[in-house]
Coordinates of C-alpha atoms and ligand atoms in Angstrom, one line a residue:
X1 CA -23.6 -5.6 -9.9
X2 CA -20.5 -4.2 -11.6
X3 CA -22.1 -0.8 -11.7
X4 CA -21.5 -0.4 -15.4
X5 CA -17.9 -1.6 -15.3
X6 CA -16.5 -4.6 -17.2
X7 CA -14.9 -6.1 -14.1
X8 CA -15.2 -5.9 -10.4
X9 CA -11.6 -4.8 -10.2
X10 CA -12.3 -1.6 -12.1
X11 CA -15.5 -1.0 -10.1
X12 CA -13.5 -1.4 -6.9
X13 CA -10.7 0.9 -8.1
X14 CA -13.3 3.5 -9.0
X15 CA -14.9 3.3 -5.6
X16 CA -11.8 4.4 -3.8
X17 CA -12.7 8.2 -3.5
X18 CA -15.9 7.2 -1.7
X19 CA -14.6 4.4 0.5
X20 CA -11.5 6.4 1.5
X21 CA -13.9 9.3 2.4
X22 CA -15.9 6.8 4.6
X23 CA -12.7 5.9 6.5
X24 CA -11.9 9.5 7.1
X25 CA -15.5 10.2 8.3
X26 CA -15.4 7.2 10.6
X27 CA -12.1 7.9 12.2
X28 CA -11.9 11.7 12.5
X29 CA -13.8 13.7 15.1
X30 CA -16.7 15.9 13.8
X31 CA -14.6 19.1 14.5
X32 CA -11.9 17.7 12.2
X33 CA -9.3 18.6 14.8
X34 CA -8.6 15.2 16.3
X35 CA -8.7 11.5 15.5
X36 CA -11.6 9.6 17.1
X37 CA -11.3 6.0 16.0
X38 CA -12.3 3.9 19.0
X39 CA -9.2 2.3 20.4
X40 CA -10.5 1.8 23.9
X41 CA -7.8 1.3 26.4
X42 CA -5.0 2.1 24.0
X43 CA -2.6 4.9 25.1
X44 CA 0.2 5.1 22.6
X45 CA 2.3 7.0 25.1
X46 CA 2.4 3.6 27.0
X47 CA 3.3 1.6 23.9
X48 CA 7.0 0.9 23.3
X49 CA 6.7 -0.8 19.9
X50 CA 4.1 -1.8 17.4
X51 CA 4.5 -5.2 15.7
X52 CA 2.4 -5.5 12.5
X53 CA 1.7 -8.9 10.9
X54 CA -0.1 -9.6 7.6
X55 CA 0.1 -11.4 4.2
X56 CA 0.3 -10.1 0.6
X57 CA -1.2 -6.7 -0.1
X58 CA -2.1 -6.2 3.6
X59 CA 1.6 -6.8 4.4
X60 CA 2.6 -4.0 2.0
X61 CA 0.1 -1.6 3.7
X62 CA 1.8 -2.5 7.0
X63 CA 5.2 -1.7 5.4
X64 CA 4.0 1.8 4.6
X65 CA 2.6 2.1 8.2
X66 CA 6.1 1.4 9.6
X67 CA 7.4 4.6 7.9
X68 CA 4.5 6.6 9.4
X69 CA 4.7 5.2 12.9
X70 CA 8.4 5.9 13.1
X71 CA 8.4 9.3 11.4
X72 CA 5.2 10.8 12.7
X73 CA 4.8 9.1 16.1
X74 CA 8.4 8.3 17.0
X75 CA 7.2 4.8 17.6
X76 CA 9.4 1.8 16.7
X77 CA 7.5 -0.5 14.3
X78 CA 8.2 -4.0 13.1
X79 CA 6.5 -5.7 10.2
X80 CA 6.3 -9.4 9.5
X81 CA 4.8 -11.7 7.0
X82 CA 2.4 -13.9 8.9
X83 CA 3.7 -17.2 7.7
X84 CA 7.2 -16.2 8.9
X85 CA 6.1 -14.6 12.2
X86 CA 4.2 -17.7 13.3
X87 CA 7.1 -20.1 13.0
X88 CA 9.9 -17.9 14.1
X89 CA 9.4 -17.6 17.9
X90 CA 9.1 -13.8 17.6
X91 CA 9.8 -11.8 20.8
X92 CA 7.1 -9.4 21.9
X93 CA 8.8 -7.2 24.6
X94 CA 6.6 -5.6 27.3
X95 CA 4.6 -2.7 25.9
X96 CA 4.2 -4.2 22.4
X97 CA 1.0 -3.4 20.6
X98 CA 0.4 -6.2 18.0
X99 CA -1.6 -5.3 14.9
X100 CA -3.0 -7.8 12.4
X101 CA -4.2 -6.6 9.0
X102 CA -6.5 -8.6 6.8
X103 CA -9.2 -7.8 4.3
X104 CA -11.0 -11.1 4.6
X105 CA -10.2 -11.5 8.3
X106 CA -9.9 -15.3 7.6
X107 CA -6.3 -15.7 6.3
X108 CA -5.1 -18.8 8.1
X109 CA -1.5 -17.6 8.7
X110 CA -2.6 -14.2 10.0
X111 CA -5.1 -15.8 12.3
X112 CA -2.4 -18.3 13.6
X113 CA 0.0 -15.4 14.2
X114 CA -2.7 -13.5 16.1
X115 CA -3.3 -16.6 18.3
X116 CA 0.5 -16.7 19.0
X117 CA 0.5 -13.0 20.0
X118 CA -2.5 -13.3 22.4
X119 CA -1.3 -13.2 25.9
X120 CA 2.2 -12.1 24.8
X121 CA 1.4 -8.7 23.4
X122 CA 0.0 -5.9 25.6
X123 CA -3.0 -5.6 23.2
X124 CA -4.0 -7.3 20.0
X125 CA -5.6 -5.0 17.5
X126 CA -6.8 -5.9 14.0
X127 CA -7.5 -3.9 10.9
X128 CA -10.2 -5.8 9.1
X129 CA -12.7 -5.4 6.4
X130 CA -15.1 -8.1 7.7
X131 CA -16.2 -7.3 11.2
X132 CA -17.8 -10.8 11.5
X133 CA -14.5 -12.5 10.7
X134 CA -12.4 -14.8 12.9
X135 CA -9.5 -12.3 13.1
X136 CA -12.0 -9.5 14.1
X137 CA -13.6 -11.8 16.7
X138 CA -10.3 -13.0 18.3
X139 CA -8.6 -9.6 18.6
X140 CA -9.0 -7.3 21.6
X141 CA -10.0 -4.4 19.3
X142 CA -11.1 -4.8 15.7
X143 CA -10.8 -1.6 13.7
X144 CA -13.0 -1.7 10.5
X145 CA -11.4 -0.4 7.3
X146 CA -14.7 0.4 5.7
X147 CA -13.8 -0.7 2.2
X148 CA -17.1 -2.5 1.6
X149 CA -17.3 -5.9 -0.1
X150 CA -14.3 -6.6 -2.3
X151 CA -15.0 -9.2 -5.0
X152 CA -12.0 -9.0 -7.3
X153 CA -9.3 -11.4 -6.2
X154 CA -6.7 -8.6 -6.7
X155 CA -7.1 -6.4 -3.7
X156 CA -7.5 -2.6 -4.5
X157 CA -9.8 -0.6 -2.4
X158 CA -9.0 -2.7 0.7
X159 CA -5.3 -1.6 0.3
X160 CA -6.0 2.1 0.2
X161 CA -8.6 1.8 3.1
X162 CA -6.0 -0.1 5.2
X163 CA -3.5 2.7 4.5
X164 CA -6.0 5.5 5.3
X165 CA -6.9 3.7 8.6
X166 CA -3.2 3.3 9.4
X167 CA -2.7 7.0 8.8
X168 CA -5.4 8.0 11.2
X169 CA -4.1 5.5 13.7
X170 CA -0.6 7.1 13.4
X171 CA -2.0 10.5 14.0
X172 CA -3.7 9.2 17.1
X173 CA -0.4 7.8 18.2
X174 CA 1.3 11.2 17.5
X175 CA -1.3 12.9 19.6
X176 CA -0.9 10.5 22.5
X177 CA 2.9 10.7 22.4
X178 CA 3.0 14.5 21.9
X179 CA 5.1 14.2 18.7
X180 CA 2.7 16.5 16.9
X181 CA 1.0 19.6 18.1
X182 CA -2.8 20.1 18.0
X183 CA -2.3 22.5 15.1
X184 CA -0.1 20.0 13.2
X185 CA -2.7 17.3 13.7
X186 CA -5.5 19.5 12.5
X187 CA -3.5 20.5 9.5
X188 CA -2.8 16.9 8.6
X189 CA -6.4 16.0 9.0
X190 CA -7.2 18.9 6.6
X191 CA -4.8 17.3 4.2
X192 CA -6.3 13.9 4.7
X193 CA -9.7 15.3 3.9
X194 CA -8.4 16.4 0.5
X195 CA -7.5 12.8 -0.3
X196 CA -10.8 11.6 -1.9
X197 CA -10.5 14.5 -4.3
X198 CA -6.9 13.7 -5.1
X199 CA -7.7 10.0 -5.6
X200 CA -10.5 11.1 -8.1
X201 CA -7.9 13.2 -9.9
X202 CA -5.5 10.2 -10.0
X203 CA -8.2 8.1 -11.6
X204 CA -8.2 10.4 -14.5
X205 CA -4.8 9.0 -15.5
X206 CA -6.8 6.0 -16.7
X207 CA -6.6 6.9 -20.4
X208 CA -2.9 7.6 -20.3
X209 CA -2.3 4.3 -18.5
X210 CA -4.5 2.5 -20.9
X211 CA -2.4 3.9 -23.8
X212 CA 0.9 2.5 -22.4
X213 CA -0.6 -0.9 -21.4
X214 CA -0.2 -2.5 -24.8
X215 CA 3.6 -1.9 -24.6
X216 CA 3.8 -3.2 -21.1
X217 CA 1.9 -6.3 -22.1
X218 CA 4.7 -7.3 -24.4
X219 CA 7.3 -7.3 -21.6
X220 CA 8.6 -10.5 -20.1
X221 CA 9.8 -8.8 -16.9
X222 CA 8.9 -5.5 -15.3
X223 CA 10.8 -3.8 -12.5
X224 CA 9.1 -1.4 -10.0
X225 CA 11.2 1.0 -8.0
X226 CA 10.4 3.3 -5.1
X227 CA 12.2 4.8 -2.2
X228 CA 11.2 5.4 1.4
X229 CA 7.5 5.2 1.9
X230 CA 7.1 4.6 -1.9
X231 CA 9.1 1.4 -1.7
X232 CA 6.1 -0.7 -0.5
X233 CA 4.2 0.8 -3.4
X234 CA 6.7 -0.7 -5.8
X235 CA 6.1 -4.1 -4.1
X236 CA 2.4 -3.6 -4.4
X237 CA 2.6 -2.5 -8.1
X238 CA 4.7 -5.6 -8.9
X239 CA 2.3 -7.9 -7.0
X240 CA -0.8 -6.5 -8.8
X241 CA 0.9 -6.8 -12.2
X242 CA 2.1 -10.4 -11.7
X243 CA -1.1 -11.7 -10.2
X244 CA -3.5 -10.6 -12.9
X245 CA -1.3 -10.2 -16.1
X246 CA 1.1 -13.1 -15.3
X247 CA 4.1 -10.9 -16.3
X248 CA 7.1 -11.5 -14.0
X249 CA 7.4 -8.3 -12.0
X250 CA 9.6 -7.4 -9.0
X251 CA 9.6 -4.4 -6.7
X252 CA 12.8 -3.0 -5.3
X253 CA 13.9 -0.1 -3.2
X254 CA 15.5 2.2 -5.7
X255 CA 18.8 2.2 -3.8
X256 CA 19.1 -1.6 -4.1
X257 CA 19.1 -1.5 -7.9
X258 CA 22.9 -1.6 -8.2
X259 CA 23.1 -4.5 -5.7
X260 CA 21.7 -7.0 -8.2
X261 CA 18.6 -6.3 -10.1
X262 CA 20.2 -3.9 -12.5
X263 CA 21.6 -7.0 -14.2
X264 CA 18.1 -7.6 -15.6
X265 CA 17.8 -4.2 -17.2
X266 CA 17.9 -4.1 -21.0
X267 CA 15.9 -2.6 -23.9
X268 CA 13.0 -4.9 -23.3
X269 CA 12.6 -4.4 -19.6
X270 CA 10.2 -1.6 -18.6
X271 CA 11.1 -0.1 -15.2
X272 CA 8.2 1.6 -13.5
X273 CA 9.5 4.3 -11.1
X274 CA 7.2 5.7 -8.5
X275 CA 8.8 9.0 -7.8
X276 CA 6.8 12.0 -6.5
X277 CA 9.0 15.1 -5.9
X278 CA 9.7 14.2 -2.3
X279 CA 12.8 14.5 -0.1
X280 CA 14.4 11.6 -1.8
X281 CA 13.6 12.6 -5.3
X282 CA 17.2 13.4 -6.4
X283 CA 18.4 10.0 -5.2
X284 CA 15.7 8.3 -7.2
X285 CA 16.6 10.3 -10.3
X286 CA 20.1 9.1 -10.2
X287 CA 18.9 5.5 -10.0
X288 CA 16.6 6.2 -13.0
X289 CA 19.6 7.5 -14.9
X290 CA 21.4 4.3 -14.2
X291 CA 18.5 2.4 -15.7
X292 CA 18.4 4.6 -18.8
X293 CA 22.2 4.4 -19.3
X294 CA 21.7 0.6 -19.8
X295 CA 18.9 1.1 -22.3
X296 CA 16.1 0.5 -19.8
X297 CA 12.7 2.0 -20.6
X298 CA 11.6 4.1 -17.7
X299 CA 7.9 4.6 -17.0
X300 CA 7.8 7.4 -14.5
X301 CA 4.8 7.9 -12.3
X302 CA 5.2 11.3 -10.6
X303 CA 3.8 14.7 -9.9
X304 CA 4.0 17.7 -12.2
X305 CA 7.2 19.1 -10.6
X306 CA 9.1 15.8 -11.0
X307 CA 7.8 15.4 -14.6
X308 CA 8.8 19.0 -15.4
X309 CA 12.4 18.2 -14.3
X310 CA 13.0 14.8 -15.8
X311 CA 9.9 13.9 -17.9
X312 CA 11.7 14.6 -21.2
X313 CA 14.4 12.0 -20.5
X314 CA 12.2 9.0 -19.8
X315 CA 10.3 6.6 -22.1
X316 CA 7.0 7.8 -20.8
X317 CA 5.4 9.4 -17.8
X318 CA 2.1 9.4 -16.0
X319 CA 1.1 12.5 -14.1
X320 CA -0.3 12.5 -10.6
X321 CA -1.7 15.5 -8.9
X322 CA 0.6 17.3 -6.5
X323 CA -0.2 16.1 -3.0
X324 CA 1.1 16.4 0.6
X325 CA 3.9 13.9 1.0
X326 CA 2.1 11.9 3.7
X327 CA -0.7 11.1 1.3
X328 CA 1.5 10.0 -1.6
X329 CA 1.6 6.2 -0.9
X330 CA -2.2 6.1 -0.9
X331 CA -2.5 8.2 -4.1
X332 CA 0.1 6.3 -6.0
X333 CA -1.7 3.0 -5.4
X334 CA -4.2 4.1 -8.0
X335 CA -1.9 4.2 -11.0
X336 CA -0.2 1.0 -9.9
X337 CA -3.7 -0.7 -9.9
X338 CA -4.6 0.8 -13.2
X339 CA -1.4 -0.3 -14.8
X340 CA -2.0 -3.9 -13.8
X341 CA -5.6 -3.7 -14.8
X342 CA -5.0 -2.4 -18.4
X343 CA -2.0 -4.7 -18.9
X344 CA -4.1 -7.7 -17.9
X345 CA -6.8 -6.7 -20.4
X346 CA -4.3 -6.2 -23.1
X347 CA -3.1 -9.8 -22.4
X348 CA -6.6 -11.1 -22.3
X349 CA -6.3 -12.7 -18.8
X350 CA -9.2 -13.2 -16.4
X351 CA -8.9 -10.0 -14.4
X352 CA -11.3 -10.8 -11.6
X353 CA -10.4 -14.5 -11.2
X354 CA -6.7 -14.9 -12.0
X355 CA -5.5 -18.5 -12.2
X356 CA -4.3 -20.4 -9.1
X357 CA -5.6 -17.7 -6.7
X358 CA -8.4 -17.6 -4.2
X359 CA -9.9 -14.5 -2.6
X360 CA -9.6 -15.8 0.9
X361 CA -6.6 -18.0 1.8
X362 CA -8.0 -20.1 4.7
X363 CA -5.4 -22.8 4.4
X364 CA -1.7 -22.3 5.1
Ligands
LIG401 C1 -3.3 -9.4 -3.5 C2 -4.1 -10.1 -2.6 C3 -3.5 -11.0 -1.5 C4 -4.1 -10.7 -0.2 C5 -3.5 -11.7 0.9 C6 -4.0 -11.3 2.3 O1 -4.0 -8.6 -4.4 O2 -5.3 -10.0 -2.6 O3 -2.1 -10.8 -1.5 O4 -3.7 -9.4 0.2 O5 -3.9 -13.0 0.6 O6 -5.4 -11.4 2.3 P1 -6.2 -10.8 3.5 O7 -6.0 -9.3 3.5 O8 -7.7 -11.2 3.3 O9 -5.7 -11.4 4.8

């Protein structure tokens, strides 16, 4: 049942090239020139704002989607944690498309938030892994994320399938709103179709990550830093680590470091920096230098170009394949998952069934 793996978590991490490929196949037209994902009655040109609501890892997927909706489709996007949204009297102005994201489709707070939005939002769309779930049934449109059954309590493949689904949805929004030309959309779809191969390549960092996990397992605290669309990946990396290894971890936007968390940095605090050579790379490098100047141990996860520039200065680095910028949040989920996985094994915790957690949170 674990397909030769020791844990469901590793099986599910390893399935990602396949299930991401399934998402792309399901949501892209056969000619690979357009998105075709079944959003009946949704014309993003008529949408003024998207409001995305979720919990936990699904919330972090939504945070990445915010960057994409704004940058690619020129569409204002708001993201809320479901337990905050439902008790906050949120305002959904006319033309708001409300999106609820949930692997299980049964998360109590997300479901309650959906019920609040019904009748107030122009349309209620859900991204769900279980098409039979309450959230799927109660939304106007349920978009399946095609991850397949996820057993491990720590969510892995559902996260990357949520992201891939959001990316196709954003391309559809860009098409409706005319913010990308047909050629640009086709080129991005071609990039997207390279994603399963890139994720396979990222999985080959497993041995290198395994090798640093013993060091990480000794830490009391770990910081994760990222900028822009990589910031939510820092949050996700920290959540994965804390939930299965019980090491205290926090994710921060790199630029926030000097506004408080840098006080935590010392020789015993590994700082994981998710920094592909993107448009914000130089800024992140200067944050990394601030960490190193205080004796912090930087674990850099980056592409070859970034590692060639700064790899010699850091404690250790993990190489990711070069990839189109838009795909990087999906790709960098893999080393974040592997880091948590191997650190948990080094600590001897119960990887698939971490203490105090349930797979589906049906009570608030
Ligand atoms: C983290 C994790 C949780 C869930 C959260 C939402 O690994 O699994 O944070 O992401 O409980 O669950 P769903 O997506 O089922 O609504």
